[in-house]
Short mmCIF file of C-alpha atoms and ligand atoms in Angstrom, two decimals:
data_model
loop_
_atom_site.label_atom_id
_atom_site.label_comp_id
_atom_site.label_asym_id
_atom_site.label_seq_id
_atom_site.Cartn_x
_atom_site.Cartn_y
_atom_site.Cartn_z
CA MET A 168 12.45 -66.80 -2.66
CA ALA A 169 10.28 -67.72 -5.65
CA SER A 170 11.03 -65.24 -8.44
CA LEU A 171 7.38 -64.47 -9.34
CA GLN A 172 5.99 -64.13 -5.80
CA ASN A 173 2.93 -61.81 -5.75
CA LYS A 174 2.91 -61.56 -9.55
CA VAL A 175 -0.10 -62.21 -11.75
CA ALA A 176 0.46 -63.77 -15.18
CA ILE A 177 -1.78 -64.50 -18.15
CA ILE A 178 -0.58 -67.46 -20.25
CA THR A 179 -2.40 -68.31 -23.47
CA GLY A 180 -2.24 -71.73 -25.08
CA ALA A 181 -1.67 -73.15 -21.60
CA SER A 182 -3.32 -76.54 -22.01
CA SER A 183 -0.45 -78.14 -23.91
CA GLY A 184 3.23 -77.98 -24.77
CA ILE A 185 5.15 -74.77 -24.08
CA GLY A 186 2.18 -72.96 -22.52
CA ARG A 187 1.44 -75.83 -20.14
CA ALA A 188 5.08 -76.07 -19.02
CA THR A 189 5.20 -72.29 -18.56
CA ALA A 190 2.01 -72.29 -16.48
CA ILE A 191 3.34 -74.99 -14.16
CA LEU A 192 6.75 -73.28 -13.81
CA PHE A 193 5.31 -69.81 -13.19
CA ALA A 194 2.87 -71.14 -10.58
CA ALA A 195 5.75 -72.97 -8.86
CA GLU A 196 7.65 -69.65 -8.88
CA GLY A 197 4.79 -68.06 -6.95
CA ALA A 198 2.71 -66.38 -9.66
CA SER A 199 -1.07 -66.49 -9.77
CA VAL A 200 -1.73 -67.68 -13.30
CA VAL A 201 -4.74 -67.04 -15.52
CA LEU A 202 -4.69 -69.68 -18.20
CA ASN A 203 -6.30 -69.85 -21.64
CA ALA A 204 -6.95 -72.31 -24.44
CA ARG A 205 -10.05 -73.14 -26.48
CA GLY A 206 -10.61 -76.65 -25.10
CA ALA A 207 -11.86 -76.66 -21.50
CA GLU A 208 -10.97 -80.19 -20.42
CA ALA A 209 -7.20 -80.11 -20.97
CA LEU A 210 -7.03 -76.59 -19.56
CA GLU A 211 -8.85 -77.60 -16.37
CA GLU A 212 -6.40 -80.47 -16.00
CA VAL A 213 -3.53 -77.94 -15.86
CA VAL A 214 -5.42 -75.76 -13.38
CA ASP A 215 -6.06 -78.81 -11.18
CA ALA A 216 -2.41 -79.91 -11.36
CA ILE A 217 -1.26 -76.44 -10.25
CA ARG A 218 -3.78 -76.29 -7.40
CA ARG A 219 -2.78 -79.76 -6.20
CA GLN A 220 0.79 -78.45 -5.85
CA GLY A 221 -0.45 -75.49 -3.79
CA GLY A 222 -0.40 -72.96 -6.63
CA THR A 223 -3.04 -70.44 -7.69
CA ALA A 224 -4.63 -70.74 -11.11
CA ASP A 225 -7.81 -69.91 -12.95
CA ALA A 226 -8.97 -70.69 -16.49
CA VAL A 227 -10.62 -68.70 -19.25
CA THR A 228 -11.54 -70.66 -22.37
CA GLY A 229 -11.76 -68.88 -25.71
CA ASP A 230 -10.11 -68.25 -29.05
CA VAL A 231 -7.18 -65.80 -28.91
CA GLY A 232 -8.30 -64.43 -32.26
CA LEU A 233 -11.27 -62.83 -30.50
CA ALA A 234 -11.10 -59.60 -28.48
CA GLU A 235 -13.57 -60.92 -25.90
CA THR A 236 -11.12 -63.65 -24.86
CA HIS A 237 -8.44 -61.12 -23.91
CA GLU A 238 -10.96 -58.78 -22.30
CA LYS A 239 -12.07 -61.66 -20.06
CA LEU A 240 -8.51 -62.84 -19.28
CA VAL A 241 -7.53 -59.35 -18.14
CA ARG A 242 -10.78 -59.00 -16.17
CA VAL A 243 -10.05 -62.21 -14.25
CA ALA A 244 -6.43 -61.14 -13.63
CA THR A 245 -7.41 -57.72 -12.30
CA ARG A 246 -10.66 -58.51 -10.43
CA ARG A 247 -9.69 -61.89 -8.99
CA PHE A 248 -5.97 -61.39 -8.46
CA GLY A 249 -5.62 -57.59 -8.21
CA GLY A 250 -3.78 -56.65 -11.40
CA LEU A 251 -1.64 -57.88 -14.26
CA ASP A 252 2.17 -58.06 -14.24
CA ILE A 253 3.06 -60.61 -16.94
CA ALA A 254 1.54 -61.93 -20.16
CA ILE A 255 2.91 -64.88 -22.09
CA ASN A 256 1.10 -64.66 -25.40
CA ASN A 257 1.88 -68.15 -26.55
CA ALA A 258 -1.15 -69.72 -28.26
CA GLY A 259 -0.62 -70.32 -31.93
CA THR A 260 -1.35 -72.51 -34.90
CA VAL A 261 0.88 -73.91 -37.60
CA GLY A 262 -1.78 -73.18 -40.23
CA PRO A 263 -1.89 -74.75 -43.68
CA ILE A 264 1.14 -76.79 -44.75
CA LYS A 265 1.28 -76.20 -48.50
CA PRO A 266 3.10 -74.04 -51.02
CA LEU A 267 2.07 -70.38 -50.96
CA ALA A 268 0.11 -70.39 -54.24
CA ASP A 269 -2.15 -73.15 -52.84
CA VAL A 270 -2.96 -71.24 -49.63
CA THR A 271 -6.50 -69.83 -49.68
CA LEU A 272 -7.27 -66.33 -48.43
CA GLN A 273 -9.33 -67.89 -45.64
CA GLU A 274 -6.41 -70.10 -44.51
CA TRP A 275 -4.09 -67.08 -44.59
CA GLN A 276 -6.51 -64.97 -42.57
CA ASP A 277 -7.15 -67.77 -40.04
CA THR A 278 -3.40 -68.23 -39.48
CA LEU A 279 -2.79 -64.51 -39.04
CA ALA A 280 -5.81 -64.24 -36.74
CA ALA A 281 -4.48 -66.94 -34.40
CA ASN A 282 -0.81 -65.91 -34.50
CA LEU A 283 -0.62 -62.16 -35.15
CA THR A 284 -3.99 -60.42 -34.75
CA SER A 285 -4.24 -62.34 -31.47
CA ALA A 286 -1.03 -60.63 -30.33
CA PHE A 287 -2.40 -57.19 -31.17
CA LEU A 288 -5.63 -57.98 -29.33
CA SER A 289 -3.81 -59.36 -26.31
CA ALA A 290 -1.63 -56.27 -25.96
CA ARG A 291 -4.64 -54.02 -26.61
CA TYR A 292 -6.16 -55.31 -23.35
CA GLN A 293 -3.05 -56.21 -21.35
CA VAL A 294 -1.19 -52.90 -21.74
CA PRO A 295 -3.84 -50.73 -20.02
CA ALA A 296 -3.89 -53.12 -17.04
CA MET A 297 -0.08 -52.94 -16.81
CA LEU A 298 -0.14 -49.14 -17.10
CA GLU A 299 -2.30 -49.11 -13.97
CA LYS A 300 0.60 -50.73 -12.10
CA GLY A 301 3.35 -48.79 -13.91
CA ILE A 302 5.20 -52.02 -14.69
CA GLY A 303 4.71 -55.09 -16.84
CA SER A 304 6.32 -57.70 -19.06
CA LEU A 305 4.77 -58.88 -22.30
CA VAL A 306 6.24 -61.93 -24.04
CA PHE A 307 5.16 -62.95 -27.52
CA VAL A 308 6.04 -66.49 -28.52
CA SER A 309 7.33 -66.32 -32.09
CA SER A 310 9.39 -69.04 -33.80
CA PHE A 311 12.69 -69.77 -35.48
CA VAL A 312 10.52 -70.26 -38.58
CA GLY A 313 10.12 -66.89 -40.27
CA THR A 314 13.21 -65.26 -38.76
CA SER A 315 16.06 -67.79 -38.94
CA VAL A 316 14.66 -69.91 -41.75
CA GLY A 317 11.81 -70.37 -44.17
CA LEU A 318 10.51 -73.94 -44.27
CA PRO A 319 8.61 -75.40 -47.23
CA GLY A 320 4.83 -75.01 -47.01
CA MET A 321 4.94 -72.66 -44.01
CA SER A 322 4.65 -69.16 -45.52
CA ALA A 323 1.57 -68.09 -43.56
CA TYR A 324 3.07 -69.32 -40.30
CA ALA A 325 6.44 -67.68 -41.05
CA ALA A 326 4.85 -64.33 -41.94
CA SER A 327 2.66 -64.32 -38.84
CA LYS A 328 5.53 -65.20 -36.51
CA ALA A 329 7.92 -62.67 -38.10
CA GLY A 330 5.20 -60.03 -37.69
CA LEU A 331 5.46 -60.40 -33.92
CA MET A 332 8.96 -58.94 -34.03
CA GLY A 333 7.62 -55.70 -35.50
CA LEU A 334 4.81 -55.61 -32.96
CA VAL A 335 7.31 -55.96 -30.10
CA LYS A 336 9.31 -53.00 -31.38
CA GLY A 337 6.17 -50.88 -31.77
CA ILE A 338 4.93 -51.66 -28.25
CA THR A 339 8.41 -50.85 -26.92
CA ALA A 340 8.40 -47.48 -28.67
CA ASP A 341 4.94 -46.71 -27.31
CA TYR A 342 5.20 -47.95 -23.73
CA ALA A 343 8.72 -48.79 -22.51
CA SER A 344 8.95 -45.32 -20.97
CA ASN A 345 5.91 -46.31 -18.87
CA GLY A 346 7.71 -49.35 -17.45
CA ILE A 347 6.30 -51.90 -19.87
CA ARG A 348 8.74 -54.33 -21.46
CA ALA A 349 7.76 -56.28 -24.57
CA ASN A 350 9.95 -59.04 -25.98
CA ALA A 351 9.68 -61.87 -28.47
CA LEU A 352 10.70 -65.42 -27.57
CA LEU A 353 11.81 -67.55 -30.51
CA PRO A 354 11.80 -71.26 -29.68
CA GLY A 355 13.50 -73.76 -31.89
CA GLY A 356 11.78 -77.05 -32.60
CA THR A 357 10.12 -78.19 -29.39
CA ASP A 358 8.74 -81.58 -28.39
CA THR A 359 5.02 -80.76 -28.39
CA ALA A 360 1.94 -81.75 -30.37
CA MET A 361 2.77 -79.00 -32.87
CA ALA A 362 6.13 -80.60 -33.70
CA GLY A 363 4.39 -83.51 -35.46
CA ASP A 364 5.32 -87.18 -35.51
CA ASN A 365 8.66 -88.76 -34.60
CA ALA A 366 10.00 -88.51 -38.16
CA GLN A 367 9.21 -84.79 -38.27
CA LYS A 368 10.83 -84.26 -34.87
CA GLU A 369 13.96 -86.11 -35.99
CA TRP A 370 14.14 -83.98 -39.13
CA ALA A 371 13.73 -80.81 -37.07
CA ALA A 372 16.43 -81.94 -34.63
CA GLY A 373 18.93 -81.94 -37.49
CA LEU A 374 18.30 -78.21 -38.15
CA HIS A 375 19.66 -77.25 -34.74
CA ALA A 376 23.30 -76.92 -33.72
CA LEU A 377 22.52 -78.96 -30.59
CA LYS A 378 21.16 -81.71 -32.90
CA ARG A 379 18.01 -82.13 -30.86
CA ILE A 380 14.74 -80.32 -30.29
CA ALA A 381 13.83 -78.70 -26.98
CA GLN A 382 11.68 -80.00 -24.19
CA PRO A 383 8.84 -77.56 -23.47
CA GLU A 384 10.24 -77.03 -19.94
CA GLU A 385 13.41 -75.55 -21.49
CA ILE A 386 11.39 -72.95 -23.39
CA ALA A 387 9.41 -72.21 -20.22
CA LEU A 388 12.70 -71.30 -18.50
CA ALA A 389 13.44 -68.77 -21.25
CA ALA A 390 9.93 -67.36 -20.79
CA LEU A 391 10.61 -67.09 -17.05
CA PHE A 392 13.76 -65.07 -17.76
CA LEU A 393 11.86 -62.63 -19.98
CA ALA A 394 8.91 -62.39 -17.61
CA GLY A 395 10.78 -61.84 -14.38
CA PRO A 396 13.24 -59.47 -12.72
CA MET A 397 16.37 -61.03 -14.24
CA SER A 398 15.55 -59.35 -17.58
CA SER A 399 14.75 -55.91 -16.13
CA PHE A 400 16.83 -54.13 -18.84
CA VAL A 401 15.71 -56.35 -21.73
CA ALA A 402 13.08 -54.58 -23.85
CA GLY A 403 12.12 -54.73 -27.51
CA SER A 404 14.36 -57.74 -28.07
CA ALA A 405 14.12 -61.18 -29.61
CA LEU A 406 15.45 -64.03 -27.49
CA PHE A 407 16.41 -67.12 -29.47
CA ALA A 408 15.89 -70.31 -27.44
CA ASP A 409 16.63 -72.34 -30.52
CA GLY A 410 19.46 -74.76 -29.79
CA GLY A 411 21.81 -72.71 -31.96
CA ASN A 412 19.56 -72.97 -35.01
CA ALA A 413 20.04 -69.34 -36.10
CA ALA A 414 23.78 -69.50 -35.45
CA VAL A 415 24.39 -72.27 -37.97
CA LYS A 416 22.28 -70.91 -40.83
P1 NAP B 512 0.80 -77.16 -28.71
O1 NAP B 512 1.37 -78.15 -27.76
O2 NAP B 512 0.02 -77.62 -29.88
O3 NAP B 512 -0.10 -76.15 -27.84
C1 NAP B 512 -0.84 -75.12 -28.44
C2 NAP B 512 -1.71 -74.48 -27.36
O4 NAP B 512 -2.37 -73.35 -27.91
C3 NAP B 512 -2.79 -75.41 -26.85
O5 NAP B 512 -3.03 -75.11 -25.48
C4 NAP B 512 -4.00 -75.02 -27.70
O6 NAP B 512 -5.20 -75.41 -27.04
C5 NAP B 512 -3.79 -73.50 -27.78
N1 NAP B 512 -4.39 -72.85 -28.93
C6 NAP B 512 -4.18 -73.10 -30.25
N2 NAP B 512 -4.89 -72.26 -31.00
C7 NAP B 512 -5.56 -71.45 -30.15
C8 NAP B 512 -6.48 -70.38 -30.32
N3 NAP B 512 -6.84 -69.96 -31.54
N4 NAP B 512 -6.98 -69.76 -29.22
C9 NAP B 512 -6.61 -70.17 -27.98
N5 NAP B 512 -5.74 -71.18 -27.76
C10 NAP B 512 -5.24 -71.81 -28.83
O7 NAP B 512 1.92 -76.22 -29.32
P2 NAP B 512 3.30 -75.61 -28.76
O8 NAP B 512 4.37 -76.22 -29.55
O9 NAP B 512 3.36 -75.62 -27.29
O10 NAP B 512 3.14 -74.12 -29.29
C11 NAP B 512 3.11 -72.97 -28.45
C12 NAP B 512 3.68 -71.79 -29.22
O11 NAP B 512 5.05 -72.05 -29.51
C13 NAP B 512 2.99 -71.53 -30.55
O12 NAP B 512 2.80 -70.15 -30.72
C14 NAP B 512 3.98 -72.06 -31.57
O13 NAP B 512 3.86 -71.41 -32.81
C15 NAP B 512 5.28 -71.76 -30.88
N6 NAP B 512 6.41 -72.57 -31.36
C16 NAP B 512 6.36 -73.94 -31.30
C17 NAP B 512 7.45 -74.68 -31.78
C18 NAP B 512 7.47 -76.20 -31.75
O14 NAP B 512 8.35 -76.80 -32.41
N7 NAP B 512 6.59 -76.84 -31.00
C19 NAP B 512 8.57 -74.02 -32.30
C20 NAP B 512 8.59 -72.64 -32.33
C21 NAP B 512 7.50 -71.92 -31.85
P3 NAP B 512 -6.62 -75.53 -27.81
O15 NAP B 512 -6.36 -76.28 -29.08
O16 NAP B 512 -7.51 -76.25 -26.85
O17 NAP B 512 -7.06 -74.13 -28.05
#
């Protein structure tokens, strides 16, 4: 039987890369998925692809740095599909690529808004919906950058992604006793738009013990593990899906 049958999942950043692969996998596993990104066209393409394969999907466009986006995502999950079981808080931005002293306050704040404040806002709306059911799984997509390594010019990104680890522990302390599991997923370099051009991907491949970067579908499988019943005793943790990157640092 499909592992997410009768489950309802919010997936942010679902129009591309890891979020898109996760949306398609979760729908194939039986979940009703409520998908988000800012751009409508690419997001609708994912919704259409899922529906063509017999899956159930809906879309909510909006910036994850805004509370109203999460309020609407949860409203669609609960009113249209009857509740919320899973949230893959995946949308993110790489932010400015420059040495720290050249980063403006605005660039810093924009990066934290998209990567960290967005996570607070998502949980702020998702947790109450999960409390209604007495069970839920929150996954925050972090990165190997900020935990395993610092990379030149990526301080704002690294700080925002490392911050997710603290948030996961706090949510666990607050709500695990209510049946809500929160975990961080730390992908290694992954073959998406965010990974840059071929030269950048080749450079990133060399950082990993497997000497390659991931396909987004491989990260989606790790998200499926954290979202579903196979990780029922995994809470407050950080799962590295990083091709051995952390192990060889
Ligand atoms: P991607 O292919 O560029 O996809 C990013 C997705 O997020 C798109 O759907 C984008 O759509 C959406 N998005 C970006 N900013 C948003 C915002 N403010 N509000 C709502 N949606 C937003 O990137 P990806 O590689 O799959 O990245 C997914 C996550 O994995 C990110 O959190 C990233 O930091 C993390 N990660 C990636 C790698 C890697 O090497 N690729 C490694 C480690 C971690 P719109 O632009 O239309 O909004």
